[in-house]
Amino acid sequence: MLSEFGLRCVFFKRIRDKGLFWSYAPDITYDESKDNLLCETVLKYGDIDEIRAILEMYGESKVREVWERDVKSDARFKRLNYFIARVFFHLDVEASDFENLQHERLAKFRLLAG
């Protein structure tokens, strides 16, 4: 039986081999510093079973923290955020709740651009 670290390594490799880490080297490997990256990537691009897997591996509070910090404010994922909020976090939200969120990454890029 694999340890928790071993399970995360195998899962990370599976996600990597599916091509979900599209902007990273194909030989990227797992270490604990990549937990947030793994959660964010699976929330954005994974399927339902993969989202369930990260919820089981990391717990709802950790995954929700990553979702609220890195995914929820991304305007490109409005429908996905609504789905995640309702189905996985059992939040009583409406799709319109995600309409006017500030896109934090876009705001940072605008600050850098001057």
GROMACS .gro file of C-alpha atoms in nm:
model
  114
    1MET     CA    1   0.000   0.000   0.000
    2LEU     CA    2   0.131   0.344  -0.095
    3SER     CA    3   0.190   0.618   0.158
    4GLU     CA    4  -0.001   0.947   0.133
    5PHE     CA    5   0.303   1.100  -0.038
    6GLY     CA    6   0.321   0.805  -0.278
    7LEU     CA    7  -0.046   0.839  -0.369
    8ARG     CA    8   0.001   1.209  -0.438
    9CYS     CA    9   0.306   1.132  -0.656
   10VAL     CA   10   0.109   0.879  -0.861
   11PHE     CA   11  -0.187   1.115  -0.895
   12PHE     CA   12   0.040   1.408  -0.991
   13LYS     CA   13   0.206   1.194  -1.259
   14ARG     CA   14  -0.132   1.089  -1.396
   15ILE     CA   15  -0.245   1.453  -1.420
   16ARG     CA   16   0.088   1.551  -1.578
   17ASP     CA   17   0.070   1.268  -1.830
   18LYS     CA   18  -0.282   1.374  -1.929
   19GLY     CA   19  -0.131   1.708  -2.028
   20LEU     CA   20  -0.313   1.920  -1.770
   21PHE     CA   21   0.009   2.099  -1.671
   22TRP     CA   22   0.031   2.240  -2.021
   23SER     CA   23   0.283   2.512  -1.936
   24TYR     CA   24   0.534   2.296  -1.750
   25ALA     CA   25   0.813   2.066  -1.858
   26PRO     CA   26   0.688   1.716  -1.938
   27ASP     CA   27   0.916   1.571  -1.671
   28ILE     CA   28   0.790   1.785  -1.379
   29THR     CA   29   0.769   1.575  -1.063
   30TYR     CA   30   0.569   1.603  -0.745
   31ASP     CA   31   0.687   1.749  -0.420
   32GLU     CA   32   0.481   1.901  -0.140
   33SER     CA   33   0.544   2.255  -0.264
   34LYS     CA   34   0.325   2.170  -0.565
   35ASP     CA   35   0.012   2.087  -0.364
   36ASN     CA   36  -0.157   2.419  -0.447
   37LEU     CA   37  -0.062   2.385  -0.814
   38LEU     CA   38  -0.207   2.035  -0.826
   39CYS     CA   39  -0.533   2.142  -0.660
   40GLU     CA   40  -0.571   2.448  -0.882
   41THR     CA   41  -0.497   2.254  -1.201
   42VAL     CA   42  -0.741   1.976  -1.117
   43LEU     CA   43  -1.013   2.226  -1.023
   44LYS     CA   44  -0.970   2.407  -1.354
   45TYR     CA   45  -0.905   2.125  -1.597
   46GLY     CA   46  -0.976   1.793  -1.425
   47ASP     CA   47  -1.284   1.579  -1.448
   48ILE     CA   48  -1.530   1.506  -1.168
   49ASP     CA   49  -1.346   1.196  -1.048
   50GLU     CA   50  -1.019   1.389  -1.030
   51ILE     CA   51  -1.184   1.668  -0.829
   52ARG     CA   52  -1.324   1.406  -0.593
   53ALA     CA   53  -0.974   1.257  -0.563
   54ILE     CA   54  -0.813   1.586  -0.458
   55LEU     CA   55  -1.094   1.645  -0.209
   56GLU     CA   56  -1.019   1.305  -0.060
   57MET     CA   57  -0.640   1.357  -0.063
   58TYR     CA   58  -0.630   1.713   0.071
   59GLY     CA   59  -0.965   1.761   0.242
   60GLU     CA   60  -1.240   2.007   0.163
   61SER     CA   61  -1.091   2.299   0.358
   62LYS     CA   62  -0.755   2.289   0.171
   63VAL     CA   63  -0.918   2.251  -0.171
   64ARG     CA   64  -1.171   2.523  -0.096
   65GLU     CA   65  -0.891   2.756   0.016
   66VAL     CA   66  -0.713   2.702  -0.318
   67TRP     CA   67  -1.041   2.746  -0.508
   68GLU     CA   68  -1.124   3.073  -0.332
   69ARG     CA   69  -0.772   3.213  -0.373
   70ASP     CA   70  -0.673   3.093  -0.722
   71VAL     CA   71  -0.980   2.985  -0.919
   72LYS     CA   72  -1.292   3.163  -0.799
   73SER     CA   73  -1.178   3.510  -0.903
   74ASP     CA   74  -1.076   3.397  -1.253
   75ALA     CA   75  -1.346   3.530  -1.487
   76ARG     CA   76  -1.263   3.262  -1.745
   77PHE     CA   77  -1.412   2.996  -1.517
   78LYS     CA   78  -1.753   3.146  -1.418
   79ARG     CA   79  -1.958   2.840  -1.504
   80LEU     CA   80  -1.702   2.604  -1.356
   81ASN     CA   81  -1.694   2.807  -1.033
   82TYR     CA   82  -2.071   2.791  -1.007
   83PHE     CA   83  -2.060   2.414  -1.056
   84ILE     CA   84  -1.779   2.363  -0.803
   85ALA     CA   85  -1.948   2.587  -0.547
   86ARG     CA   86  -2.281   2.407  -0.571
   87VAL     CA   87  -2.173   2.046  -0.621
   88PHE     CA   88  -1.852   2.010  -0.421
   89PHE     CA   89  -1.877   2.281  -0.156
   90HIS     CA   90  -2.258   2.275  -0.120
   91LEU     CA   91  -2.280   2.654  -0.131
   92ASP     CA   92  -2.613   2.823  -0.191
   93VAL     CA   93  -2.501   3.048  -0.476
   94GLU     CA   94  -2.637   3.164  -0.807
   95ALA     CA   95  -2.448   3.190  -1.134
   96SER     CA   96  -2.478   3.568  -1.114
   97ASP     CA   97  -2.267   3.563  -0.795
   98PHE     CA   98  -1.964   3.502  -1.017
   99GLU     CA   99  -2.037   3.775  -1.271
  100ASN     CA  100  -1.861   4.075  -1.118
  101LEU     CA  101  -1.569   3.918  -0.939
  102GLN     CA  102  -1.242   4.103  -0.968
  103HIS     CA  103  -0.998   3.901  -1.175
  104GLU     CA  104  -0.696   3.921  -0.941
  105ARG     CA  105  -0.438   3.804  -1.192
  106LEU     CA  106  -0.560   4.050  -1.452
  107ALA     CA  107  -0.539   4.331  -1.196
  108LYS     CA  108  -0.178   4.234  -1.118
  109PHE     CA  109  -0.087   4.236  -1.488
  110ARG     CA  110  -0.242   4.579  -1.528
  111LEU     CA  111  -0.038   4.709  -1.236
  112LEU     CA  112   0.279   4.570  -1.389
  113ALA     CA  113   0.196   4.722  -1.728
  114GLY     CA  114   0.175   5.065  -1.570
   0.00000   0.00000   0.00000
